PDB file of C-alpha atoms and ligand atoms in Angstrom:
ATOM      1  CA  MET V   1     105.847 123.582  96.845  1.00  0.00           C
ATOM      2  CA  THR V   2     102.393 122.608  95.612  1.00  0.00           C
ATOM      3  CA  ASP V   3     101.942 121.688  91.962  1.00  0.00           C
ATOM      4  CA  ASP V   4      98.786 122.839  90.228  1.00  0.00           C
ATOM      5  CA  SER V   5      96.958 120.450  87.922  1.00  0.00           C
ATOM      6  CA  ILE V   6      93.965 120.336  85.616  1.00  0.00           C
ATOM      7  CA  VAL V   7      92.141 117.044  85.077  1.00  0.00           C
ATOM      8  CA  THR V   8      89.372 116.865  82.462  1.00  0.00           C
ATOM      9  CA  GLY V   9      86.791 114.107  82.657  1.00  0.00           C
ATOM     10  CA  ALA V  10      87.170 114.419  86.418  1.00  0.00           C
ATOM     11  CA  ALA V  11      83.515 113.681  87.214  1.00  0.00           C
ATOM     12  CA  SER V  12      83.869 109.954  86.640  1.00  0.00           C
ATOM     13  CA  GLY V  13      86.042 106.924  86.122  1.00  0.00           C
ATOM     14  CA  SER V  14      89.731 107.369  85.417  1.00  0.00           C
ATOM     15  CA  GLY V  15      89.520 111.177  85.475  1.00  0.00           C
ATOM     16  CA  ALA V  16      88.025 111.197  88.972  1.00  0.00           C
ATOM     17  CA  ALA V  17      90.607 108.661  90.152  1.00  0.00           C
ATOM     18  CA  THR V  18      93.408 110.774  88.649  1.00  0.00           C
ATOM     19  CA  ALA V  19      92.151 113.916  90.373  1.00  0.00           C
ATOM     20  CA  ARG V  20      92.135 112.010  93.691  1.00  0.00           C
ATOM     21  CA  ARG V  21      95.605 110.564  93.075  1.00  0.00           C
ATOM     22  CA  LEU V  22      97.189 113.913  92.181  1.00  0.00           C
ATOM     23  CA  ALA V  23      95.546 115.493  95.223  1.00  0.00           C
ATOM     24  CA  ALA V  24      96.883 112.684  97.420  1.00  0.00           C
ATOM     25  CA  ARG V  25     100.444 113.606  96.450  1.00  0.00           C
ATOM     26  CA  GLY V  26      99.727 117.233  97.274  1.00  0.00           C
ATOM     27  CA  ASP V  27      98.625 118.864  94.016  1.00  0.00           C
ATOM     28  CA  ALA V  28      95.978 121.549  93.916  1.00  0.00           C
ATOM     29  CA  VAL V  29      93.529 120.175  91.355  1.00  0.00           C
ATOM     30  CA  VAL V  30      90.989 121.701  89.002  1.00  0.00           C
ATOM     31  CA  CYS V  31      88.354 119.015  88.317  1.00  0.00           C
ATOM     32  CA  ALA V  32      86.771 119.781  84.942  1.00  0.00           C
ATOM     33  CA  ASP V  33      83.924 118.004  83.182  1.00  0.00           C
ATOM     34  CA  LEU V  34      80.793 118.442  81.104  1.00  0.00           C
ATOM     35  CA  ASP V  35      79.060 117.006  84.174  1.00  0.00           C
ATOM     36  CA  GLY V  36      79.616 119.959  86.468  1.00  0.00           C
ATOM     37  CA  ASP V  37      77.859 118.364  89.447  1.00  0.00           C
ATOM     38  CA  GLY V  38      80.035 115.271  89.137  1.00  0.00           C
ATOM     39  CA  ALA V  39      83.187 117.380  88.875  1.00  0.00           C
ATOM     40  CA  ALA V  40      82.113 119.346  91.947  1.00  0.00           C
ATOM     41  CA  ALA V  41      81.530 116.096  93.837  1.00  0.00           C
ATOM     42  CA  THR V  42      85.049 114.915  92.999  1.00  0.00           C
ATOM     43  CA  ALA V  43      86.537 118.254  94.046  1.00  0.00           C
ATOM     44  CA  ALA V  44      84.531 118.288  97.282  1.00  0.00           C
ATOM     45  CA  GLY V  45      86.391 115.226  98.500  1.00  0.00           C
ATOM     46  CA  LEU V  46      89.845 116.759  97.984  1.00  0.00           C
ATOM     47  CA  PRO V  47      91.863 119.008 100.283  1.00  0.00           C
ATOM     48  CA  GLU V  48      92.717 121.719  97.724  1.00  0.00           C
ATOM     49  CA  ALA V  49      90.540 121.593  94.633  1.00  0.00           C
ATOM     50  CA  THR V  50      87.933 123.390  92.613  1.00  0.00           C
ATOM     51  CA  SER V  51      85.627 122.331  89.820  1.00  0.00           C
ATOM     52  CA  PHE V  52      84.902 123.705  86.392  1.00  0.00           C
ATOM     53  CA  THR V  53      82.095 122.873  83.993  1.00  0.00           C
ATOM     54  CA  LEU V  54      83.162 122.677  80.375  1.00  0.00           C
ATOM     55  CA  ASP V  55      82.740 120.925  77.082  1.00  0.00           C
ATOM     56  CA  VAL V  56      86.315 120.114  76.043  1.00  0.00           C
ATOM     57  CA  THR V  57      85.456 120.984  72.424  1.00  0.00           C
ATOM     58  CA  ASP V  58      84.704 124.579  73.443  1.00  0.00           C
ATOM     59  CA  GLU V  59      87.662 126.887  72.858  1.00  0.00           C
ATOM     60  CA  ALA V  60      86.388 129.764  74.986  1.00  0.00           C
ATOM     61  CA  ALA V  61      85.458 127.453  77.854  1.00  0.00           C
ATOM     62  CA  THR V  62      88.919 125.862  77.738  1.00  0.00           C
ATOM     63  CA  ASP V  63      90.551 129.287  77.917  1.00  0.00           C
ATOM     64  CA  ALA V  64      88.266 130.135  80.825  1.00  0.00           C
ATOM     65  CA  MET V  65      89.232 126.902  82.605  1.00  0.00           C
ATOM     66  CA  VAL V  66      92.926 127.724  82.355  1.00  0.00           C
ATOM     67  CA  ALA V  67      92.292 131.334  83.408  1.00  0.00           C
ATOM     68  CA  ALA V  68      90.266 130.119  86.406  1.00  0.00           C
ATOM     69  CA  THR V  69      93.111 127.783  87.358  1.00  0.00           C
ATOM     70  CA  LEU V  70      95.647 130.608  87.286  1.00  0.00           C
ATOM     71  CA  GLU V  71      93.321 132.888  89.215  1.00  0.00           C
ATOM     72  CA  ARG V  72      92.578 130.316  91.905  1.00  0.00           C
ATOM     73  CA  PHE V  73      95.974 128.622  92.305  1.00  0.00           C
ATOM     74  CA  GLY V  74      98.379 131.059  90.605  1.00  0.00           C
ATOM     75  CA  ASP V  75     100.086 128.540  88.325  1.00  0.00           C
ATOM     76  CA  LEU V  76      99.703 125.416  86.212  1.00  0.00           C
ATOM     77  CA  HIS V  77     102.166 122.518  86.068  1.00  0.00           C
ATOM     78  CA  HIS V  78     100.217 119.500  84.808  1.00  0.00           C
ATOM     79  CA  ALA V  79      97.188 118.719  82.682  1.00  0.00           C
ATOM     80  CA  VAL V  80      95.609 115.294  82.270  1.00  0.00           C
ATOM     81  CA  ALA V  81      93.063 115.046  79.441  1.00  0.00           C
ATOM     82  CA  CYS V  82      90.729 112.219  80.467  1.00  0.00           C
ATOM     83  CA  ALA V  83      87.434 113.462  79.018  1.00  0.00           C
ATOM     84  CA  GLY V  84      86.153 111.080  76.403  1.00  0.00           C
ATOM     85  CA  MET V  85      83.121 109.384  74.906  1.00  0.00           C
ATOM     86  CA  GLU V  86      82.369 106.345  72.789  1.00  0.00           C
ATOM     87  CA  LEU V  87      79.601 105.489  70.349  1.00  0.00           C
ATOM     88  CA  HIS V  88      79.178 102.044  68.844  1.00  0.00           C
ATOM     89  CA  GLY V  89      77.783 101.419  65.373  1.00  0.00           C
ATOM     90  CA  HIS V  90      78.523  99.790  62.061  1.00  0.00           C
ATOM     91  CA  SER V  91      80.338 102.111  59.686  1.00  0.00           C
ATOM     92  CA  LEU V  92      77.808 101.606  56.888  1.00  0.00           C
ATOM     93  CA  ASP V  93      75.146 103.216  59.070  1.00  0.00           C
ATOM     94  CA  PHE V  94      77.121 105.532  61.369  1.00  0.00           C
ATOM     95  CA  SER V  95      76.068 109.172  61.029  1.00  0.00           C
ATOM     96  CA  VAL V  96      78.647 111.772  60.128  1.00  0.00           C
ATOM     97  CA  GLU V  97      77.361 113.885  63.028  1.00  0.00           C
ATOM     98  CA  ASP V  98      78.239 111.111  65.485  1.00  0.00           C
ATOM     99  CA  PHE V  99      81.608 110.627  63.771  1.00  0.00           C
ATOM    100  CA  ARG V 100      82.418 114.332  64.005  1.00  0.00           C
ATOM    101  CA  ARG V 101      81.304 114.560  67.626  1.00  0.00           C
ATOM    102  CA  THR V 102      83.459 111.575  68.637  1.00  0.00           C
ATOM    103  CA  VAL V 103      86.547 112.999  66.965  1.00  0.00           C
ATOM    104  CA  ASP V 104      85.782 116.461  68.307  1.00  0.00           C
ATOM    105  CA  VAL V 105      85.519 115.328  71.935  1.00  0.00           C
ATOM    106  CA  ASN V 106      88.240 112.671  71.997  1.00  0.00           C
ATOM    107  CA  LEU V 107      90.848 114.236  69.705  1.00  0.00           C
ATOM    108  CA  THR V 108      90.195 117.953  69.298  1.00  0.00           C
ATOM    109  CA  GLY V 109      89.338 118.127  72.995  1.00  0.00           C
ATOM    110  CA  CYS V 110      92.776 116.712  73.884  1.00  0.00           C
ATOM    111  CA  PHE V 111      94.407 119.206  71.528  1.00  0.00           C
ATOM    112  CA  LEU V 112      92.606 122.183  73.075  1.00  0.00           C
ATOM    113  CA  THR V 113      93.262 121.145  76.670  1.00  0.00           C
ATOM    114  CA  ALA V 114      96.939 120.544  75.896  1.00  0.00           C
ATOM    115  CA  GLN V 115      97.467 123.674  73.799  1.00  0.00           C
ATOM    116  CA  ARG V 116      95.837 126.083  76.237  1.00  0.00           C
ATOM    117  CA  SER V 117      97.539 124.459  79.235  1.00  0.00           C
ATOM    118  CA  ALA V 118     100.923 124.556  77.502  1.00  0.00           C
ATOM    119  CA  ARG V 119     100.515 128.250  76.688  1.00  0.00           C
ATOM    120  CA  ALA V 120     100.015 128.965  80.379  1.00  0.00           C
ATOM    121  CA  MET V 121     103.061 126.844  81.312  1.00  0.00           C
ATOM    122  CA  ARG V 122     105.173 128.630  78.708  1.00  0.00           C
ATOM    123  CA  ASP V 123     103.984 132.046  79.851  1.00  0.00           C
ATOM    124  CA  LYS V 124     104.919 131.141  83.426  1.00  0.00           C
ATOM    125  CA  GLY V 125     108.425 130.388  82.163  1.00  0.00           C
ATOM    126  CA  HIS V 126     108.675 126.867  83.516  1.00  0.00           C
ATOM    127  CA  GLY V 127     108.157 123.413  82.119  1.00  0.00           C
ATOM    128  CA  GLY V 128     105.261 121.131  82.717  1.00  0.00           C
ATOM    129  CA  SER V 129     103.734 117.823  81.815  1.00  0.00           C
ATOM    130  CA  ILE V 130     100.649 116.825  79.916  1.00  0.00           C
ATOM    131  CA  VAL V 131      99.032 113.393  79.728  1.00  0.00           C
ATOM    132  CA  LEU V 132      96.498 112.464  77.071  1.00  0.00           C
ATOM    133  CA  ILE V 133      94.286 109.434  77.587  1.00  0.00           C
ATOM    134  CA  GLY V 134      94.284 107.370  74.417  1.00  0.00           C
ATOM    135  CA  SER V 135      93.307 103.720  74.391  1.00  0.00           C
ATOM    136  CA  ILE V 136      94.439 100.328  73.219  1.00  0.00           C
ATOM    137  CA  ASN V 137      92.366 101.533  70.263  1.00  0.00           C
ATOM    138  CA  SER V 138      95.153 104.031  69.565  1.00  0.00           C
ATOM    139  CA  LYS V 139      96.917 100.913  68.216  1.00  0.00           C
ATOM    140  CA  ILE V 140      94.252  98.381  67.264  1.00  0.00           C
ATOM    141  CA  ALA V 141      90.740  98.603  65.836  1.00  0.00           C
ATOM    142  CA  LEU V 142      87.594  96.808  66.976  1.00  0.00           C
ATOM    143  CA  ALA V 143      84.468  96.214  64.889  1.00  0.00           C
ATOM    144  CA  ASN V 144      81.605  98.726  65.153  1.00  0.00           C
ATOM    145  CA  PHE V 145      83.997 101.246  66.608  1.00  0.00           C
ATOM    146  CA  ALA V 146      85.477 103.138  63.622  1.00  0.00           C
ATOM    147  CA  ALA V 147      84.826 106.645  64.957  1.00  0.00           C
ATOM    148  CA  TYR V 148      86.272 105.856  68.383  1.00  0.00           C
ATOM    149  CA  VAL V 149      89.359 104.069  67.060  1.00  0.00           C
ATOM    150  CA  SER V 150      89.957 106.919  64.595  1.00  0.00           C
ATOM    151  CA  SER V 151      89.829 109.450  67.399  1.00  0.00           C
ATOM    152  CA  LYS V 152      92.114 107.404  69.648  1.00  0.00           C
ATOM    153  CA  GLY V 153      94.578 106.688  66.837  1.00  0.00           C
ATOM    154  CA  GLY V 154      94.700 110.444  66.428  1.00  0.00           C
ATOM    155  CA  VAL V 155      95.436 110.931  70.120  1.00  0.00           C
ATOM    156  CA  LEU V 156      98.533 108.739  69.772  1.00  0.00           C
ATOM    157  CA  MET V 157      99.989 110.931  67.017  1.00  0.00           C
ATOM    158  CA  LEU V 158      98.753 114.115  68.686  1.00  0.00           C
ATOM    159  CA  GLY V 159     100.818 113.203  71.722  1.00  0.00           C
ATOM    160  CA  LYS V 160     103.914 112.740  69.592  1.00  0.00           C
ATOM    161  CA  GLY V 161     103.334 115.950  67.631  1.00  0.00           C
ATOM    162  CA  LEU V 162     102.789 118.005  70.764  1.00  0.00           C
ATOM    163  CA  ALA V 163     105.824 116.432  72.439  1.00  0.00           C
ATOM    164  CA  LEU V 164     108.012 117.666  69.581  1.00  0.00           C
ATOM    165  CA  ASP V 165     106.486 121.160  69.560  1.00  0.00           C
ATOM    166  CA  PHE V 166     106.507 121.685  73.326  1.00  0.00           C
ATOM    167  CA  ALA V 167     109.932 120.179  74.119  1.00  0.00           C
ATOM    168  CA  GLU V 168     111.736 123.516  73.709  1.00  0.00           C
ATOM    169  CA  HIS V 169     109.630 124.761  76.647  1.00  0.00           C
ATOM    170  CA  ASP V 170     110.421 121.663  78.722  1.00  0.00           C
ATOM    171  CA  ILE V 171     106.787 120.628  78.535  1.00  0.00           C
ATOM    172  CA  ARG V 172     106.463 116.843  78.251  1.00  0.00           C
ATOM    173  CA  VAL V 173     103.518 115.126  76.591  1.00  0.00           C
ATOM    174  CA  ASN V 174     102.740 111.427  76.940  1.00  0.00           C
ATOM    175  CA  VAL V 175      99.803 109.192  76.069  1.00  0.00           C
ATOM    176  CA  ILE V 176      98.312 106.454  78.245  1.00  0.00           C
ATOM    177  CA  GLY V 177      96.586 103.584  76.451  1.00  0.00           C
ATOM    178  CA  PRO V 178      94.025 102.015  78.797  1.00  0.00           C
ATOM    179  CA  GLY V 179      92.680  98.566  78.055  1.00  0.00           C
ATOM    180  CA  VAL V 180      89.364  97.497  79.583  1.00  0.00           C
ATOM    181  CA  ILE V 181      88.871  99.661  82.654  1.00  0.00           C
ATOM    182  CA  ASP V 182      86.018  99.260  85.098  1.00  0.00           C
ATOM    183  CA  THR V 183      84.306 102.649  84.687  1.00  0.00           C
ATOM    184  CA  PRO V 184      80.791 103.752  83.693  1.00  0.00           C
ATOM    185  CA  MET V 185      81.972 103.955  80.064  1.00  0.00           C
ATOM    186  CA  SER V 186      82.665 100.223  79.848  1.00  0.00           C
ATOM    187  CA  ALA V 187      80.313  98.896  82.549  1.00  0.00           C
ATOM    188  CA  ASN V 188      77.697  97.604  80.098  1.00  0.00           C
ATOM    189  CA  SER V 189      80.298  95.872  77.924  1.00  0.00           C
ATOM    190  CA  ILE V 190      81.953  94.229  80.929  1.00  0.00           C
ATOM    191  CA  ALA V 191      78.590  93.087  82.298  1.00  0.00           C
ATOM    192  CA  ASP V 192      77.377  91.663  78.990  1.00  0.00           C
ATOM    193  CA  PRO V 193      78.094  87.905  79.031  1.00  0.00           C
ATOM    194  CA  VAL V 194      79.252  87.684  75.403  1.00  0.00           C
ATOM    195  CA  ARG V 195      81.029  91.030  75.120  1.00  0.00           C
ATOM    196  CA  GLY V 196      82.530  90.742  78.604  1.00  0.00           C
ATOM    197  CA  ALA V 197      83.889  87.267  77.864  1.00  0.00           C
ATOM    198  CA  PHE V 198      85.415  88.536  74.603  1.00  0.00           C
ATOM    199  CA  LEU V 199      87.089  91.472  76.350  1.00  0.00           C
ATOM    200  CA  MET V 200      88.512  89.258  79.087  1.00  0.00           C
ATOM    201  CA  SER V 201      89.723  86.712  76.500  1.00  0.00           C
ATOM    202  CA  LYS V 202      91.850  89.560  75.088  1.00  0.00           C
ATOM    203  CA  THR V 203      93.172  90.584  78.502  1.00  0.00           C
ATOM    204  CA  PRO V 204      95.917  88.218  79.708  1.00  0.00           C
ATOM    205  CA  LEU V 205      95.606  89.384  83.324  1.00  0.00           C
ATOM    206  CA  GLY V 206      91.993  88.187  83.134  1.00  0.00           C
ATOM    207  CA  ARG V 207      90.255  91.107  84.787  1.00  0.00           C
ATOM    208  CA  PRO V 208      89.266  94.680  84.015  1.00  0.00           C
ATOM    209  CA  GLY V 209      91.649  97.353  85.231  1.00  0.00           C
ATOM    210  CA  GLN V 210      90.599  99.756  87.941  1.00  0.00           C
ATOM    211  CA  PRO V 211      90.547 103.524  87.348  1.00  0.00           C
ATOM    212  CA  GLU V 212      93.145 103.874  90.110  1.00  0.00           C
ATOM    213  CA  GLU V 213      95.543 101.847  87.933  1.00  0.00           C
ATOM    214  CA  ILE V 214      95.271 104.527  85.230  1.00  0.00           C
ATOM    215  CA  ALA V 215      95.590 107.287  87.816  1.00  0.00           C
ATOM    216  CA  GLU V 216      98.814 105.782  89.174  1.00  0.00           C
ATOM    217  CA  VAL V 217     100.469 105.914  85.752  1.00  0.00           C
ATOM    218  CA  ALA V 218      99.175 109.444  85.141  1.00  0.00           C
ATOM    219  CA  ALA V 219     100.727 110.445  88.468  1.00  0.00           C
ATOM    220  CA  PHE V 220     104.044 108.890  87.443  1.00  0.00           C
ATOM    221  CA  LEU V 221     104.067 110.562  84.023  1.00  0.00           C
ATOM    222  CA  THR V 222     103.413 113.942  85.658  1.00  0.00           C
ATOM    223  CA  SER V 223     106.180 113.403  88.217  1.00  0.00           C
ATOM    224  CA  GLU V 224     109.913 114.074  88.225  1.00  0.00           C
ATOM    225  CA  GLY V 225     110.384 110.327  87.900  1.00  0.00           C
ATOM    226  CA  ALA V 226     109.320 110.653  84.261  1.00  0.00           C
ATOM    227  CA  SER V 227     111.499 113.711  83.579  1.00  0.00           C
ATOM    228  CA  PHE V 228     113.097 112.192  80.442  1.00  0.00           C
ATOM    229  CA  MET V 229     109.854 110.769  79.031  1.00  0.00           C
ATOM    230  CA  THR V 230     108.064 112.619  76.288  1.00  0.00           C
ATOM    231  CA  GLY V 231     106.222 111.478  73.170  1.00  0.00           C
ATOM    232  CA  ALA V 232     105.715 108.057  74.745  1.00  0.00           C
ATOM    233  CA  TYR V 233     102.708 105.759  74.530  1.00  0.00           C
ATOM    234  CA  VAL V 234     102.228 103.721  77.698  1.00  0.00           C
ATOM    235  CA  PRO V 235      99.744 100.835  77.482  1.00  0.00           C
ATOM    236  CA  VAL V 236      97.945 100.062  80.753  1.00  0.00           C
ATOM    237  CA  ASP V 237      95.934  97.165  79.438  1.00  0.00           C
ATOM    238  CA  GLY V 238      96.535  93.976  81.417  1.00  0.00           C
ATOM    239  CA  GLY V 239      98.646  92.709  78.548  1.00  0.00           C
ATOM    240  CA  TRP V 240      96.152  93.068  75.654  1.00  0.00           C
ATOM    241  CA  LEU V 241      98.680  94.618  73.243  1.00  0.00           C
ATOM    242  CA  ALA V 242     101.358  92.085  74.150  1.00  0.00           C
ATOM    243  CA  GLY V 243      99.489  89.321  72.395  1.00  0.00           C
TER     244      GLY V 243
HETATM  245  N1  LIG T   1      86.796 102.560  80.362  1.00  0.00           N
HETATM  246  C1  LIG T   1      87.560 101.983  79.454  1.00  0.00           C
HETATM  247  O1  LIG T   1      87.540 100.746  79.293  1.00  0.00           O
HETATM  248  C2  LIG T   1      88.473 102.817  78.599  1.00  0.00           C
HETATM  249  C3  LIG T   1      89.362 102.143  77.755  1.00  0.00           C
HETATM  250  C4  LIG T   1      90.235 102.899  76.967  1.00  0.00           C
HETATM  251  C5  LIG T   1      90.227 104.268  77.047  1.00  0.00           C
HETATM  252  N2  LIG T   1      89.345 104.895  77.869  1.00  0.00           N
HETATM  253  C6  LIG T   1      89.381 106.352  77.918  1.00  0.00           C
HETATM  254  O2  LIG T   1      89.586 106.785  79.237  1.00  0.00           O
HETATM  255  C7  LIG T   1      89.080 108.117  79.368  1.00  0.00           C
HETATM  256  C8  LIG T   1      88.253 108.207  80.629  1.00  0.00           C
HETATM  257  O3  LIG T   1      87.066 107.443  80.422  1.00  0.00           O
HETATM  258  P1  LIG T   1      86.395 106.598  81.602  1.00  0.00           P
HETATM  259  O4  LIG T   1      86.623 105.182  81.305  1.00  0.00           O
HETATM  260  O5  LIG T   1      86.818 107.150  82.917  1.00  0.00           O
HETATM  261  O6  LIG T   1      84.846 106.890  81.277  1.00  0.00           O
HETATM  262  P2  LIG T   1      83.744 107.702  82.068  1.00  0.00           P
HETATM  263  O7  LIG T   1      82.575 107.690  81.167  1.00  0.00           O
HETATM  264  O8  LIG T   1      83.612 107.190  83.452  1.00  0.00           O
HETATM  265  O9  LIG T   1      84.336 109.182  82.164  1.00  0.00           O
HETATM  266  C9  LIG T   1      84.397 110.037  81.050  1.00  0.00           C
HETATM  267  C10 LIG T   1      84.153 111.459  81.534  1.00  0.00           C
HETATM  268  O10 LIG T   1      84.324 112.349  80.430  1.00  0.00           O
HETATM  269  C11 LIG T   1      83.313 113.345  80.516  1.00  0.00           C
HETATM  270  N3  LIG T   1      83.064 113.925  79.203  1.00  0.00           N
HETATM  271  C12 LIG T   1      82.517 113.322  78.118  1.00  0.00           C
HETATM  272  N4  LIG T   1      82.426 114.194  77.103  1.00  0.00           N
HETATM  273  C13 LIG T   1      82.917 115.379  77.573  1.00  0.00           C
HETATM  274  C14 LIG T   1      83.073 116.664  76.996  1.00  0.00           C
HETATM  275  N5  LIG T   1      82.704 116.923  75.733  1.00  0.00           N
HETATM  276  N6  LIG T   1      83.619 117.647  77.748  1.00  0.00           N
HETATM  277  C15 LIG T   1      83.982 117.407  79.021  1.00  0.00           C
HETATM  278  N7  LIG T   1      83.850 116.215  79.632  1.00  0.00           N
HETATM  279  C16 LIG T   1      83.308 115.214  78.905  1.00  0.00           C
HETATM  280  C17 LIG T   1      82.088 112.588  81.039  1.00  0.00           C
HETATM  281  O11 LIG T   1      81.124 113.478  81.567  1.00  0.00           O
HETATM  282  C18 LIG T   1      82.716 111.672  82.067  1.00  0.00           C
HETATM  283  O12 LIG T   1      82.767 112.279  83.344  1.00  0.00           O
HETATM  284  C19 LIG T   1      88.326 108.410  78.069  1.00  0.00           C
HETATM  285  O13 LIG T   1      89.131 109.194  77.220  1.00  0.00           O
HETATM  286  C20 LIG T   1      88.105 107.038  77.487  1.00  0.00           C
HETATM  287  O14 LIG T   1      87.962 107.073  76.080  1.00  0.00           O
HETATM  288  C21 LIG T   1      88.468 104.197  78.646  1.00  0.00           C
END
């Protein structure tokens, strides 16, 4: 039987890789993103997929995404919330608008995707699994990054809170904590000689991770192999948090 999955942030990076990975194991996948053309391009390369344009902070759009999933594929088993953004800036000068937007996209967006997906899973009368993409910054701060680290710290506790609330419906919720991953979000930092050297000095494996290495863990967490895992935080960071 085919599982049906939603992946947000599916236009790019780890979200696109996750959509491809879930499709490779046979899932029907809804590729959702603010970048509708990018989401459509991801979906176009998959055997059974569709795309959806949404801002993950938009309640009505999130409801519409879940409704479209049920209409197209008839069910929903997994949701992976990969959509995210980052803004750098010193906290003395950072605007409250940028702070709110970062928290809204990275934290509230995860909440909305998870809540509306879990309602559909509950209404279908079966369990499911949800993965939220946090960060190493769910655990540790970096300078000039207060809004982002606040949002990702929130994702860590959101995952635990949702895991407790959804367990009675056999819906599991886990958080992945990527380290430095080679995606458009981090490309400039990796390429910058000073910043890139700093990031690699913190990464014992000595290289950026690939989006497929996030996708592989997302696939595991949404598989039967992870059937007793919920409320977990799984770092995928080349060893950064070990040090
Ligand atoms: N790249 C890294 O080094 C790194 C490290 C830790 C965590 N992460 C997290 O991994 C996740 C995936 O990021 P990525 O590295 O693939 O970056 P990316 O920039 O390649 O992809 C992020 C995607 O999210 C989409 N998006 C942004 N705001 C959105 C919104 N409001 N609604 C819907 N979609 C929106 C973008 O359009 C983009 O397609 C993010 O949550 C990010 O914070 C990335």
